[in-house]
Each structure stands twice: as structure tokens, then as C-alpha cells.
């Protein structure tokens, strides 16, 4: 403080420094004002930055900040008004270019003004809460140029017009558009949104609404989608080139809404070109397009999925109930696999492997495969077919692939335990007749079943393999120890089958020829001698034999026949003619079986080692049979098959069904007890739900059956009904 | 463009300096050098190939050295104030400030200096500003110091007693709120928001009760991140409680009326808890005979936690609580008694008892003649407690005493405040305040 002030008693405690020249502020401001003019007039080369900065600094330092700031505002406003006039005066297409040019110049000028006024920006402006120089410049530009009546609408219309031109295929100046849009964004997000984005979206919506109407009338579905996709990509491209990134979502929403969502149903169901046609014709490109476009709109994919599901269900249903198809099991399953492959490929190639679509596919297959109860048997037969012959000359990988595919179908089955029954029968036949091609393939399939359904499911199947193996060892041991005593009697091969593991057959005995019987008895003695406490029963209905026969002209053949057939043929060693009655008496084979076996020996062309009188297709009880010494064949080995239905006959089917139902009972009971043991008390509906859940992987238990099982358990005092609430069951330990 | 040649020669007040464009680039976009080398300027060198700047060469040399090395070395012959002025001219104040002192650490604090004020002592409060300055409230004046410890025009409140002051914060670095006593009969008092550089009043915060503007006495202040300002208020009749205002508009947005049998309007201390969206309100001895601590939830207008020594036995430690602070991370409230014993209460239990840590019992019996009541502060996991002429620093989950700050003159510390990486301590007897700061971490 100067010493003069001490004499002054007036209380002016915080008086500013005395400025020597009272005109100082005015003079300094004139210099700066002149500089601002020069900057706007592109005449800055003669200006000294150092001097101007120092002058501005001094003005702020000497408390003339307010003068400096207000002077700046008015000087800039004057120049901006001039610029506005020049922009307004520009003609037609030059309007945007003029605006852009002025904007660039203004930016440069603003930067220079900011440079010299930096000290004010740093000190005076924050303490007075004023707008910083750069922001001030932008605000003034907005108010004096962009938001003037003559420019605002013209600018908006010009921009929209150019966008429309580009949509119509004209080439536009994208660089200029980018600069102008960037200017709007620089002026603040609200300026961009109000002056351009919102009108742009409105106009676009109107445009695409019209265009989609036009397209839907004259294009098919695929074509329409191509056009929609093109429009969508154009808009994304537009945003990338000259709009704000944030606009992308908004404009694509408009296109999606107007071009896809509004026409969605019509497109999918379009006659001759809709979704179903695409699926039928495997149009992966079109399907991919429809997926990618519909994915963008709410419920788009759901619609596709619903239509696809109903299509698969419908075609699948026709497939499985078509009586023509049911004739050939292998063909039937092959068609299912093809159907699945087809849709799998569509989902893979066109639907981006979408999980929801895969689930829809699976549930559709599950739905229609189970419509036909014979599907189960057919699938097992298909596997049987593959493992018998189908895999010849096929690499191991291909076997795996084929089996994997079958497993897919297996997964769709609801009654997996029925499949187990069939599979067991078919496997037994394969093993006993030595028809199985590859043990590796067999084992691999069983492993797959095991991973799918658990140990329990396959334990018996595995037991069958073990039996086969032990039988081999047993036979080896038998011949080693008994070999010499057997002399040149017939060679015997016995499969010792564990009861329970194999499909049980009612034991039908027959009278074996004495030669065979001797060997069999020796084996029995040997086996029971090595294994204590076992019982052997001969399953003659499952055996086979190779016998050598000599016909006239010393024609020798080896005949491959079933055990029954062997018994019959052996009778003709001692006689040339036998009546049906005599044969029946001698062999004691059940009549149905005997007839079948005689039929195959006497009636099959090329295999008729017997002759029958009278000659007819069927065997009756009055027939006479003769040794056909004129039998001849090109082959030395002749296989005489039994006439067997490969598919199950109706009564067999019933029987299988009944056996399955029987087997289910203990499983359901076990599940109930397991659940009740854990829960102690549970009501009926919950028991049904939980049992169903537990057994789902094997079969779908019938609620009525569950109820019966519960009742049976109550009878046997595993459970009791609650005394107060009859719907509640209690577990009795 | 000169900057591309990289070598730059300056003539500063007649002295020649030579440096490189790279060094000058460190000054940043908001500096004189960035503006000067803006490509739009067609810079004129003098015939010797130098750029002339009409400034003090000694300070330029120090600042150039700062740009080159990142370290600030001020020779004894250069007044700091002069250097700061030059730094402001070149736009280098941020560089100077960050080179001058480091990030706050209670255990590494060094005394910077002590400043003697004009008033006769008995300071009410000292408040650190976010940028390293502070304000000191005495009687009816508030003295304001910026980060250079330069005194600004004081705020004179027309001789109303000042109760508390507080900085609005980072959104408005110059905003200072001052609460004062009501002056009987004039309907004045309450609170105002002032510009700390000019001392001008921007607006007053008023209390409205049933549509009528009331005069009131504003007590303790507190701010939250949502631009709300809280103050304890004492009116003539019903206007007892905690008022809430919007910092940006100055409008009253809420009022929490004092429940009967409790104290809010007289509160000594308010603390906003970010995690639980609650306000800690503590009324302490000797303002009232009893101590009341409560946590208020303004959304549900309820007291979610409370404690008072009304229910404690007459001679227990609980009766002597002098300050309280909430520690959200530990879910506890720390209190201090007149012997600087720390006590803790669990916020998760309603009305629990205080668990005292008996660290400083030796203080008992040798109290100074004119004691200052202890005060607490919490800063980034460090707890500070002032007692007599020293401040203790406690760290860790067990609040172990790790440092003590003490100056040898000025008498007892009546208030202290932490902010802008500095600690300010105000002494009661001689109206002196100390500034403590953490030295910048050494470069080598």
C-alpha cells in the first residue's frame, strides 16, 4: 500500500493499485480490438503475439477483465453477423460450402483469440463464473449463424435433401457433409440432435415406410430381404462417413422398424418364397439374411423359430406316420437322419448355430419321433443293420459319425427302456449268430449309451459281451481236458449265457440227435464240474449247426442250419421219407417252430434239401417229406435261413410292450422309495413330478402307473397316507 | 514453424535463454508457450533470432528449469510470491504446485510455515480449500488465503458472529459458504455463499417454515457429492433441525425437524456418509450438557442410528465425549473424550456402548490451564486427533498411534483441517496457524 493512503481516513481498505494513465484501459483495449479485427480479416501476420498477450494480461491484472470480456463479446458478435450475411447470400449449392469455409476460418480465428486471451481464460473467467473464450465463441456462432431464421431451416433442409439424393443413388460430397455435421456436434449435442438428428430420423422413417410398402408389393421374400439389408448397410455406412456414432443405433432402429418389423409376418408367410420355402429349398444365403435381419427386431427370431418348429413338426409327423415309410426300418431311420442333418446344416450355416434354434429343432424331433411308437424299434434295427453289414469297408471315423448320429435320435426317445429291450434282442441275435462285424463298434455304441443313460442302462449289455468272452475260454478248456475222449464226434460250440442279461425266451426243448446229445452231456458234466451250484438249460431255439451232406452224383455240400433244422435233417440219415407226424414225434419241436423250419427246408427255392408232397407253399400236418437227392447248388456252403420276420410281428410287439411295462414297475417303485426316504412327507402331485423327473432319462412314466405303484407300496407298508390330509404320503422307515 | 527446428532462443527481459521445443511442450496446451507456438501465429523473431518476452528473467530461469527437470528450486533471493505471479502469467501454476508438495500422507508431514493473523486469537474454525488454500474464521470475519498463502480480501459479515465455514468443492473452487448467528431484531443471519477471490456475496440461503422465510442461526456445515449443502439451524420457534439446500441454486430443498428430547439444531458437527446416504449429526459438550449423536436418513425422514450419554452413568467416560466422526469403512463411529482417549461404537448395533481405548490415560491430572477440546478428522484411512498443542496420527485397523505433529508456539490447537494435500492447524492463544505438507517424492 502506498504511504499516501495512511493520511486518508476514508475507509477504503482494499482499493486497487492506482493506474497511472486513466485512458490506459481504453488504449489497451483498442489495441486488442484492432488485433481481433485483423484476425477475423486474415490479416494477423503483422500482429505480435507477445504484445497482445501482455496487453490482455495487463488488462486483467489491472481489474479491467470485465471491459475486456464484454469488448470481446461485442467485437465477435459484429464479425459473426457479417459472416451470417455472407452465408445467407450464397446461392443454392454453394450454401454449405460457404458455411463450411466460414466455419473453418472462424475456428482458426477463435483459436488465435483464445491464445492471446489465455490469461483471462485462466484467472478472470473462473472467478467470475463466465463462459470460457472457446465455448463463448461457439455459443456466439450458434446464436448468430446457425440459429438465425434465414439459416436454420435452410441448413436443415439442405442436409436432408443431400441425404435423400444419396439414397437415390447420387454421389454426394461426403467430406462437406462430415464437416457440417461435425460443426453441429461441436456446437453441443443438443444442437446436433435438434437441428439435424431428429428431423433426419423423422424423414427417414417416412421414406422407409413408403419404400417398404412398395417393395412388399413387388418383391418376393428373398429379394425384399436383400433390399432391406442393402438399405441397412447404407445407413450404417452413412453414419460411419459423416454422422455422429451415436446416431447409428437410432437410424438402424428406424430402418428395422419400418422395413422389417412392420412387414415381418407378411415376409415370413409369403407365398412361394417365405421361410418354409427357404427351408425346403436349403437357401442358406436367404436364411442367413432373414436370421440376421430379424435378429435386430423384437420377437423377430421368435417368429422364425415358431414357423420353423411347426414346419419341422409337420414334415416329421408325415414322415413317421407314413405307412410306406414304416415298411423299411433302415430307410425310415435314414430319412430321419437326413431330415436332422438338413436342419442342422441350416442352423449351422444360416442361423449362427443359435442355441435357441437348436433347442427348437430338438424339441420338434422329440415331438414327432415319439408320435410313432415303432420308431424305437426301428432305430435299434437301424443300428443292427449298420453293425451287421452296413459298416463294411467303412473307416472307423465314419462308424463313429454314423453311431453319433443315431445317438442323436436316441436322445429324442422318451421310452429309452423300450429301446434297451429291443437293442438287447438285436444284440443277442448278432452275437449268437456271429454276425456282428466289429466288436469295437459295438463297444463304442455301448459306451455312448452309457454316457447318455448311465451305468445301469448298459450293465446287462456289457454282461452279454462278458458271457461271449467267457464262453470262448470255457470251450477251449473243455476241448483241452476232454479232447481225446470226444473222438470224431461232432464239434460243439456252447455259449453260456447268464440268465437275466439276455432276452429271456420261454424254454422250448427239443430232442437232439443222440450224437449231439452225447457231446452236450459231456459238456454239461465238464461245466458243472468246474462251476459249483449252477444250472444249465439248453436254448435250442437260438443255436445253429453246420452239417455235411452228400447228394446224388456224390455232390457234397456243407449246410448251415439252425438247431431245429439240424434235428430234422438228422432224421433223414435213417430214412428217405417221413411224414409230418413222424417228424413231430421224433423231434418234439413246438408246432409253429417246426412248420417254419420245415418250410425253409422244403419250400425255399435253391435251398430245398427236402422235398414235400404235396408241393405247396405252406406246411400242413398231412404232408410227407422226402430227402431231395437231386438238390444242387453253385456253392459248396449253403446257408438255409429260417423264415423269420425281421420286424416284430404284432403279438411279439405286444409281448415286448408287456415286458417293458413289467420292468418299469420296480423302477418306479424304487424311485418313489428313494424320493420318500429323502422327503419323508410329500403330496401326490409332487411325487408324480419328482418320479417323472428322476426317470425321464429312461422313459416317461404314466401318472396312473405311478399312482398304482404308490398304492402297492402303501399295501406293503412302505408308505402310509396322512390321517388328516389324504393327499399326503408318509414314509415308513 | 519455429518449434520444428526444436532449438528455441528467448530474450526474456534482456537475458538470453536457449531451450528446445520438447522442453516447452511439457508446459502443456494451457500455457503461454503452447499459445505462442500455435501455428496460426506468424511469429516474429528479432534480428538475432530470438523471441522477446517482456518478463522477469530470474523467474523465467526457475520455471524453465522446472520444465526441464520437473523439480522446483527457488533460490533465496527470489521471493516465492514473485515466482507464483510469473507462473500464473505463463500458465504454469499447476506445474509449480505439484512440484512444490506431494500427495498427502499424515506420517510424512513437514511444517511449511506459520502465519500470524490479525485478530486477537480465539479462532472459531479453519477450513482447508480443495486447491491448497484455507480460510480462518474469527469472530465476525473470515480471512481467506490461497494456495500461495497469499491473503485475499477478507469476508466481513457486518459483525455477525461466524459459526462455521466450508468450501463448496471442486465444482466451484472459489465458492465459500459461511454460517453465522442470527442477529436479534434484524431478521438477518443464516448462511451465504461468497466468492473467495473477491469476497462478494453471491447469495444467501434462507429457511422457510410453512411458506414464511424465517431468520435463523446456522451452525455446522457439510456438503455432499450431489451438490447439497447441510447445516444445523436454530430459529426462533419451530425451525430447529437440519436444513438442506441446493448449492447451485441456493434453494432450500429439505428440512429435518428436531425430534422432541433430542438435539439437531445445535449440532457441532455434520458429516455426510456416501456409502449409506446418511448424515451424521453430533451435538457435543459444552454446547449442550449432554451429547447426542445420530445418523439421519433424509429420504425416509428417519433416524437410523442414535446414541446419547443421557443414559450413561454420571461419572463414566461416556459423559465426556468431545468430538465424533463416522468411519464408514469400519462401520463404526469414533469418539474422543477430554483426555484424548479414543472410543469406538459399532454402527451396525443400535445404541451400543462405547469401547474405549485407554491409550492416553497419562494425560489425566496434567491438563493445561486453558484446555482446548480435542477434535477428530479422517483422511484416506488415517485418523487425526488434536489435543492441546499437538496432533496425533493413527493408522491401521487398530488405529495405532504413528505420528505426532507439534509446533512450539501458539498454544493449544483449537481447530484443524485437511484438504488440497495440506493440513492446517489453528492455535487458539496467539492466532497463529500452521501449514503442514508432504514433501514431493524425490526423483532419484
mmCIF file of C-alpha atoms in Angstrom, chain A residues 85-362:
data_model
loop_
_atom_site.group_PDB
_atom_site.id
_atom_site.type_symbol
_atom_site.label_atom_id
_atom_site.label_comp_id
_atom_site.label_asym_id
_atom_site.label_seq_id
_atom_site.Cartn_x
_atom_site.Cartn_y
_atom_site.Cartn_z
ATOM 1 C CA UNK A 85 -24.910 -12.160 -44.069
ATOM 2 C CA UNK A 86 -22.323 -13.652 -46.409
ATOM 3 C CA UNK A 87 -23.567 -17.199 -45.755
ATOM 4 C CA UNK A 88 -27.141 -16.153 -46.367
ATOM 5 C CA UNK A 89 -26.184 -14.527 -49.639
ATOM 6 C CA UNK A 90 -24.598 -17.680 -51.009
ATOM 7 C CA UNK A 91 -26.560 -19.282 -53.822
ATOM 8 C CA UNK A 92 -28.017 -22.786 -53.895
ATOM 9 C CA UNK A 93 -25.380 -25.497 -53.693
ATOM 10 C CA UNK A 94 -22.719 -23.051 -52.600
ATOM 11 C CA UNK A 95 -24.527 -22.510 -49.320
ATOM 12 C CA UNK A 96 -22.989 -25.427 -47.487
ATOM 13 C CA UNK A 97 -19.558 -24.794 -48.905
ATOM 14 C CA UNK A 98 -19.663 -21.168 -47.845
ATOM 15 C CA UNK A 99 -20.855 -22.145 -44.393
ATOM 16 C CA UNK A 100 -18.099 -24.705 -44.095
ATOM 17 C CA UNK A 101 -15.440 -22.281 -45.277
ATOM 18 C CA UNK A 102 -16.565 -19.629 -42.805
ATOM 19 C CA UNK A 103 -16.679 -22.198 -40.023
ATOM 20 C CA UNK A 104 -13.102 -23.244 -40.687
ATOM 21 C CA UNK A 105 -11.969 -19.651 -40.705
ATOM 22 C CA UNK A 106 -13.885 -18.893 -37.569
ATOM 23 C CA UNK A 107 -12.270 -21.828 -35.783
ATOM 24 C CA UNK A 108 -8.856 -20.555 -36.666
ATOM 25 C CA UNK A 109 -9.684 -17.015 -35.567
ATOM 26 C CA UNK A 110 -11.245 -18.275 -32.345
ATOM 27 C CA UNK A 111 -8.124 -20.266 -31.574
ATOM 28 C CA UNK A 112 -5.927 -17.204 -32.021
ATOM 29 C CA UNK A 113 -8.182 -15.027 -29.905
ATOM 30 C CA UNK A 114 -8.112 -17.692 -27.234
ATOM 31 C CA UNK A 115 -4.294 -17.698 -27.429
ATOM 32 C CA UNK A 116 -3.952 -14.025 -26.651
ATOM 33 C CA UNK A 117 -6.709 -14.035 -24.036
ATOM 34 C CA UNK A 118 -5.427 -17.145 -22.300
ATOM 35 C CA UNK A 119 -4.605 -15.309 -19.094
ATOM 36 C CA UNK A 120 -8.163 -14.037 -18.831
ATOM 37 C CA UNK A 121 -9.434 -17.545 -19.500
ATOM 38 C CA UNK A 122 -7.279 -18.819 -16.665
ATOM 39 C CA UNK A 123 -7.894 -16.231 -13.970
ATOM 40 C CA UNK A 124 -10.737 -13.812 -14.607
ATOM 41 C CA UNK A 125 -13.269 -16.214 -16.106
ATOM 42 C CA UNK A 126 -13.293 -18.922 -13.386
ATOM 43 C CA UNK A 127 -13.538 -16.400 -10.572
ATOM 44 C CA UNK A 128 -16.460 -14.609 -12.228
ATOM 45 C CA UNK A 129 -18.205 -17.763 -13.482
ATOM 46 C CA UNK A 130 -18.233 -16.561 -17.064
ATOM 47 C CA UNK A 131 -18.127 -18.720 -20.178
ATOM 48 C CA UNK A 132 -14.562 -19.533 -21.326
ATOM 49 C CA UNK A 133 -13.425 -17.931 -24.592
ATOM 50 C CA UNK A 134 -13.610 -21.008 -26.785
ATOM 51 C CA UNK A 135 -17.055 -22.004 -25.564
ATOM 52 C CA UNK A 136 -18.165 -18.392 -25.849
ATOM 53 C CA UNK A 137 -17.065 -18.342 -29.478
ATOM 54 C CA UNK A 138 -19.056 -21.471 -30.234
ATOM 55 C CA UNK A 139 -22.150 -20.140 -28.463
ATOM 56 C CA UNK A 140 -21.966 -16.885 -30.402
ATOM 57 C CA UNK A 141 -21.560 -18.808 -33.653
ATOM 58 C CA UNK A 142 -24.596 -20.888 -32.786
ATOM 59 C CA UNK A 143 -26.770 -17.898 -31.904
ATOM 60 C CA UNK A 144 -25.653 -15.577 -34.687
ATOM 61 C CA UNK A 145 -25.341 -18.034 -37.534
ATOM 62 C CA UNK A 146 -26.901 -21.453 -37.059
ATOM 63 C CA UNK A 147 -29.997 -20.346 -35.182
ATOM 64 C CA UNK A 148 -30.908 -17.371 -37.293
ATOM 65 C CA UNK A 149 -34.205 -17.574 -39.142
ATOM 66 C CA UNK A 150 -32.634 -17.427 -42.560
ATOM 67 C CA UNK A 151 -30.101 -20.134 -41.958
ATOM 68 C CA UNK A 152 -31.604 -22.653 -39.528
ATOM 69 C CA UNK A 153 -34.308 -24.130 -41.766
ATOM 70 C CA UNK A 154 -32.250 -23.772 -44.899
ATOM 71 C CA UNK A 155 -29.404 -25.703 -43.335
ATOM 72 C CA UNK A 156 -31.689 -28.491 -42.137
ATOM 73 C CA UNK A 157 -33.456 -28.795 -45.495
ATOM 74 C CA UNK A 158 -30.207 -28.763 -47.422
ATOM 75 C CA UNK A 159 -28.717 -31.525 -45.287
ATOM 76 C CA UNK A 160 -31.813 -33.715 -45.570
ATOM 77 C CA UNK A 161 -32.008 -33.108 -49.296
ATOM 78 C CA UNK A 162 -28.428 -34.276 -49.748
ATOM 79 C CA UNK A 163 -29.091 -37.420 -47.713
ATOM 80 C CA UNK A 164 -32.121 -38.132 -49.911
ATOM 81 C CA UNK A 165 -30.015 -37.625 -53.026
ATOM 82 C CA UNK A 166 -27.552 -40.176 -51.762
ATOM 83 C CA UNK A 167 -30.363 -42.636 -51.026
ATOM 84 C CA UNK A 168 -31.490 -42.171 -54.609
ATOM 85 C CA UNK A 169 -28.074 -43.224 -55.796
ATOM 86 C CA UNK A 170 -26.412 -39.902 -56.484
ATOM 87 C CA UNK A 171 -22.827 -39.246 -55.472
ATOM 88 C CA UNK A 172 -22.590 -36.502 -52.881
ATOM 89 C CA UNK A 173 -19.757 -34.609 -51.251
ATOM 90 C CA UNK A 174 -19.363 -36.655 -48.118
ATOM 91 C CA UNK A 175 -16.407 -34.615 -46.857
ATOM 92 C CA UNK A 176 -18.506 -31.467 -46.829
ATOM 93 C CA UNK A 177 -21.347 -33.270 -45.073
ATOM 94 C CA UNK A 178 -18.947 -34.575 -42.471
ATOM 95 C CA UNK A 179 -17.606 -31.096 -41.787
ATOM 96 C CA UNK A 180 -21.036 -29.550 -41.396
ATOM 97 C CA UNK A 181 -22.286 -32.340 -39.153
ATOM 98 C CA UNK A 182 -19.088 -32.096 -37.130
ATOM 99 C CA UNK A 183 -19.789 -28.400 -36.701
ATOM 100 C CA UNK A 184 -23.246 -29.145 -35.315
ATOM 101 C CA UNK A 185 -21.724 -31.649 -32.927
ATOM 102 C CA UNK A 186 -19.062 -29.188 -31.829
ATOM 103 C CA UNK A 187 -21.770 -26.687 -31.001
ATOM 104 C CA UNK A 188 -23.103 -29.174 -28.465
ATOM 105 C CA UNK A 189 -25.017 -32.454 -28.568
ATOM 106 C CA UNK A 190 -28.353 -30.687 -28.284
ATOM 107 C CA UNK A 191 -27.674 -28.594 -31.399
ATOM 108 C CA UNK A 192 -26.847 -31.703 -33.421
ATOM 109 C CA UNK A 193 -29.889 -33.502 -32.114
ATOM 110 C CA UNK A 194 -32.421 -30.736 -32.580
ATOM 111 C CA UNK A 195 -31.162 -29.173 -35.774
ATOM 112 C CA UNK A 196 -30.320 -32.339 -37.607
ATOM 113 C CA UNK A 197 -30.711 -35.730 -35.998
ATOM 114 C CA UNK A 198 -34.383 -35.637 -35.069
ATOM 115 C CA UNK A 199 -35.590 -34.251 -38.427
ATOM 116 C CA UNK A 200 -33.291 -36.762 -40.133
ATOM 117 C CA UNK A 201 -34.856 -39.667 -38.244
ATOM 118 C CA UNK A 202 -38.384 -38.439 -38.955
ATOM 119 C CA UNK A 203 -37.746 -38.048 -42.659
ATOM 120 C CA UNK A 204 -36.023 -41.443 -42.802
ATOM 121 C CA UNK A 205 -38.936 -43.160 -41.094
ATOM 122 C CA UNK A 206 -41.348 -41.708 -43.612
ATOM 123 C CA UNK A 207 -39.107 -42.653 -46.505
ATOM 124 C CA UNK A 208 -38.653 -46.241 -45.421
ATOM 125 C CA UNK A 209 -42.312 -46.667 -44.596
ATOM 126 C CA UNK A 210 -43.125 -45.808 -48.194
ATOM 127 C CA UNK A 211 -40.341 -47.899 -49.617
ATOM 128 C CA UNK A 212 -41.225 -50.997 -47.618
ATOM 129 C CA UNK A 213 -44.815 -50.776 -48.916
ATOM 130 C CA UNK A 214 -43.519 -50.537 -52.429
ATOM 131 C CA UNK A 215 -41.103 -53.443 -52.068
ATOM 132 C CA UNK A 216 -43.526 -55.786 -50.361
ATOM 133 C CA UNK A 217 -45.943 -55.456 -53.268
ATOM 134 C CA UNK A 218 -43.477 -56.329 -55.973
ATOM 135 C CA UNK A 219 -40.705 -58.455 -54.473
ATOM 136 C CA UNK A 220 -40.539 -61.975 -53.168
ATOM 137 C CA UNK A 221 -39.263 -62.555 -49.684
ATOM 138 C CA UNK A 222 -35.621 -63.177 -50.562
ATOM 139 C CA UNK A 223 -35.454 -60.154 -52.797
ATOM 140 C CA UNK A 224 -37.118 -57.926 -50.227
ATOM 141 C CA UNK A 225 -34.662 -59.013 -47.589
ATOM 142 C CA UNK A 226 -31.749 -58.299 -49.892
ATOM 143 C CA UNK A 227 -33.040 -54.785 -50.395
ATOM 144 C CA UNK A 228 -33.651 -54.256 -46.702
ATOM 145 C CA UNK A 229 -30.168 -55.476 -45.917
ATOM 146 C CA UNK A 230 -28.712 -53.138 -48.501
ATOM 147 C CA UNK A 231 -30.608 -50.175 -47.018
ATOM 148 C CA UNK A 232 -29.473 -51.070 -43.537
ATOM 149 C CA UNK A 233 -25.853 -51.271 -44.608
ATOM 150 C CA UNK A 234 -26.164 -47.975 -46.434
ATOM 151 C CA UNK A 235 -27.368 -46.271 -43.276
ATOM 152 C CA UNK A 236 -24.575 -47.788 -41.186
ATOM 153 C CA UNK A 237 -22.147 -46.659 -43.846
ATOM 154 C CA UNK A 238 -23.636 -43.173 -43.768
ATOM 155 C CA UNK A 239 -23.182 -42.902 -40.032
ATOM 156 C CA UNK A 240 -19.588 -44.085 -40.342
ATOM 157 C CA UNK A 241 -18.857 -41.494 -43.008
ATOM 158 C CA UNK A 242 -20.480 -38.349 -41.838
ATOM 159 C CA UNK A 243 -22.777 -38.672 -38.815
ATOM 160 C CA UNK A 244 -22.318 -38.951 -35.091
ATOM 161 C CA UNK A 245 -21.543 -42.519 -33.968
ATOM 162 C CA UNK A 246 -24.425 -42.339 -31.517
ATOM 163 C CA UNK A 247 -26.862 -41.905 -34.400
ATOM 164 C CA UNK A 248 -26.148 -45.392 -35.721
ATOM 165 C CA UNK A 249 -28.391 -47.126 -33.248
ATOM 166 C CA UNK A 250 -31.191 -44.635 -33.815
ATOM 167 C CA UNK A 251 -31.199 -44.764 -37.598
ATOM 168 C CA UNK A 252 -30.821 -48.530 -37.746
ATOM 169 C CA UNK A 253 -33.768 -48.723 -35.374
ATOM 170 C CA UNK A 254 -35.797 -46.700 -37.829
ATOM 171 C CA UNK A 255 -34.886 -48.977 -40.745
ATOM 172 C CA UNK A 256 -35.513 -52.076 -38.667
ATOM 173 C CA UNK A 257 -38.861 -50.837 -37.510
ATOM 174 C CA UNK A 258 -40.115 -49.597 -40.846
ATOM 175 C CA UNK A 259 -38.624 -52.196 -43.159
ATOM 176 C CA UNK A 260 -38.531 -55.350 -41.081
ATOM 177 C CA UNK A 261 -40.743 -55.231 -38.046
ATOM 178 C CA UNK A 262 -43.772 -53.833 -39.830
ATOM 179 C CA UNK A 263 -43.585 -56.431 -42.632
ATOM 180 C CA UNK A 264 -42.286 -59.277 -40.513
ATOM 181 C CA UNK A 265 -45.324 -61.570 -40.605
ATOM 182 C CA UNK A 266 -46.044 -60.950 -44.235
ATOM 183 C CA UNK A 267 -42.447 -61.767 -45.181
ATOM 184 C CA UNK A 268 -42.238 -65.000 -43.242
ATOM 185 C CA UNK A 269 -45.511 -66.315 -44.566
ATOM 186 C CA UNK A 270 -45.035 -65.042 -48.104
ATOM 187 C CA UNK A 271 -46.443 -67.493 -50.607
ATOM 188 C CA UNK A 272 -43.876 -69.474 -52.630
ATOM 189 C CA UNK A 273 -40.930 -67.614 -51.151
ATOM 190 C CA UNK A 274 -41.497 -67.449 -47.386
ATOM 191 C CA UNK A 275 -39.479 -69.075 -44.669
ATOM 192 C CA UNK A 276 -40.819 -72.590 -45.257
ATOM 193 C CA UNK A 277 -39.863 -72.462 -48.918
ATOM 194 C CA UNK A 278 -36.387 -71.339 -47.990
ATOM 195 C CA UNK A 279 -36.013 -74.227 -45.584
ATOM 196 C CA UNK A 280 -37.335 -76.750 -48.088
ATOM 197 C CA UNK A 281 -35.004 -75.483 -50.799
ATOM 198 C CA UNK A 282 -31.983 -75.141 -48.471
ATOM 199 C CA UNK A 283 -31.479 -71.477 -49.332
ATOM 200 C CA UNK A 284 -28.704 -70.833 -46.871
ATOM 201 C CA UNK A 285 -27.986 -67.281 -48.039
ATOM 202 C CA UNK A 286 -31.600 -66.205 -47.764
ATOM 203 C CA UNK A 287 -31.992 -67.945 -44.442
ATOM 204 C CA UNK A 288 -28.848 -66.315 -43.139
ATOM 205 C CA UNK A 289 -30.160 -62.959 -44.227
ATOM 206 C CA UNK A 290 -33.563 -63.434 -42.645
ATOM 207 C CA UNK A 291 -31.854 -64.500 -39.422
ATOM 208 C CA UNK A 292 -29.522 -61.532 -39.321
ATOM 209 C CA UNK A 293 -32.243 -59.040 -40.112
ATOM 210 C CA UNK A 294 -34.927 -60.465 -37.860
ATOM 211 C CA UNK A 295 -32.464 -60.716 -35.023
ATOM 212 C CA UNK A 296 -32.492 -56.925 -34.921
ATOM 213 C CA UNK A 297 -36.175 -56.554 -34.152
ATOM 214 C CA UNK A 298 -38.104 -57.639 -31.086
ATOM 215 C CA UNK A 299 -39.730 -61.059 -31.490
ATOM 216 C CA UNK A 300 -38.166 -61.459 -34.924
ATOM 217 C CA UNK A 301 -36.287 -64.610 -34.096
ATOM 218 C CA UNK A 302 -39.197 -65.976 -32.108
ATOM 219 C CA UNK A 303 -41.339 -65.705 -35.198
ATOM 220 C CA UNK A 304 -38.772 -67.564 -37.315
ATOM 221 C CA UNK A 305 -38.424 -70.202 -34.661
ATOM 222 C CA UNK A 306 -42.143 -70.757 -34.325
ATOM 223 C CA UNK A 307 -42.607 -71.112 -38.078
ATOM 224 C CA UNK A 308 -39.588 -73.395 -38.384
ATOM 225 C CA UNK A 309 -40.715 -75.552 -35.480
ATOM 226 C CA UNK A 310 -44.190 -76.063 -36.851
ATOM 227 C CA UNK A 311 -42.743 -76.861 -40.261
ATOM 228 C CA UNK A 312 -40.357 -79.487 -38.852
ATOM 229 C CA UNK A 313 -43.096 -80.984 -36.737
ATOM 230 C CA UNK A 314 -45.462 -81.183 -39.663
ATOM 231 C CA UNK A 315 -42.995 -82.770 -42.084
ATOM 232 C CA UNK A 316 -41.652 -85.028 -39.369
ATOM 233 C CA UNK A 317 -45.093 -86.162 -38.430
ATOM 234 C CA UNK A 318 -45.874 -87.046 -42.013
ATOM 235 C CA UNK A 319 -42.629 -88.938 -42.190
ATOM 236 C CA UNK A 320 -43.168 -91.113 -39.164
ATOM 237 C CA UNK A 321 -46.805 -91.938 -39.765
ATOM 238 C CA UNK A 322 -46.438 -92.555 -43.494
ATOM 239 C CA UNK A 323 -47.357 -96.257 -43.875
ATOM 240 C CA UNK A 324 -45.000 -96.537 -46.856
ATOM 241 C CA UNK A 325 -42.033 -95.484 -44.789
ATOM 242 C CA UNK A 326 -42.817 -97.852 -41.958
ATOM 243 C CA UNK A 327 -42.153 -100.771 -44.285
ATOM 244 C CA UNK A 328 -38.416 -100.402 -44.290
ATOM 245 C CA UNK A 329 -36.902 -99.589 -40.873
ATOM 246 C CA UNK A 330 -33.451 -98.757 -42.227
ATOM 247 C CA UNK A 331 -34.879 -96.383 -44.788
ATOM 248 C CA UNK A 332 -37.147 -94.875 -42.130
ATOM 249 C CA UNK A 333 -34.253 -94.070 -39.823
ATOM 250 C CA UNK A 334 -32.122 -92.952 -42.729
ATOM 251 C CA UNK A 335 -34.801 -90.410 -43.619
ATOM 252 C CA UNK A 336 -34.936 -89.165 -40.042
ATOM 253 C CA UNK A 337 -31.195 -88.709 -40.049
ATOM 254 C CA UNK A 338 -31.296 -86.866 -43.342
ATOM 255 C CA UNK A 339 -34.037 -84.621 -42.042
ATOM 256 C CA UNK A 340 -31.983 -83.837 -38.985
ATOM 257 C CA UNK A 341 -28.821 -83.228 -40.971
ATOM 258 C CA UNK A 342 -30.674 -80.891 -43.240
ATOM 259 C CA UNK A 343 -31.953 -78.715 -40.419
ATOM 260 C CA UNK A 344 -28.743 -78.970 -38.500
ATOM 261 C CA UNK A 345 -26.935 -77.628 -41.511
ATOM 262 C CA UNK A 346 -29.405 -74.764 -41.835
ATOM 263 C CA UNK A 347 -28.931 -73.801 -38.221
ATOM 264 C CA UNK A 348 -25.197 -74.117 -38.590
ATOM 265 C CA UNK A 349 -24.819 -72.208 -41.833
ATOM 266 C CA UNK A 350 -27.607 -69.678 -41.656
ATOM 267 C CA UNK A 351 -28.683 -69.338 -38.053
ATOM 268 C CA UNK A 352 -25.309 -68.781 -36.462
ATOM 269 C CA UNK A 353 -25.613 -72.033 -34.504
ATOM 270 C CA UNK A 354 -28.158 -70.272 -32.338
ATOM 271 C CA UNK A 355 -28.828 -72.319 -29.204
ATOM 272 C CA UNK A 356 -32.495 -71.403 -29.171
ATOM 273 C CA UNK A 357 -32.872 -72.773 -32.677
ATOM 274 C CA UNK A 358 -31.047 -75.961 -31.788
ATOM 275 C CA UNK A 359 -33.378 -76.407 -28.877
ATOM 276 C CA UNK A 360 -36.368 -75.828 -31.115
ATOM 277 C CA UNK A 361 -35.046 -78.427 -33.548
ATOM 278 C CA UNK A 362 -34.506 -80.936 -30.770
#
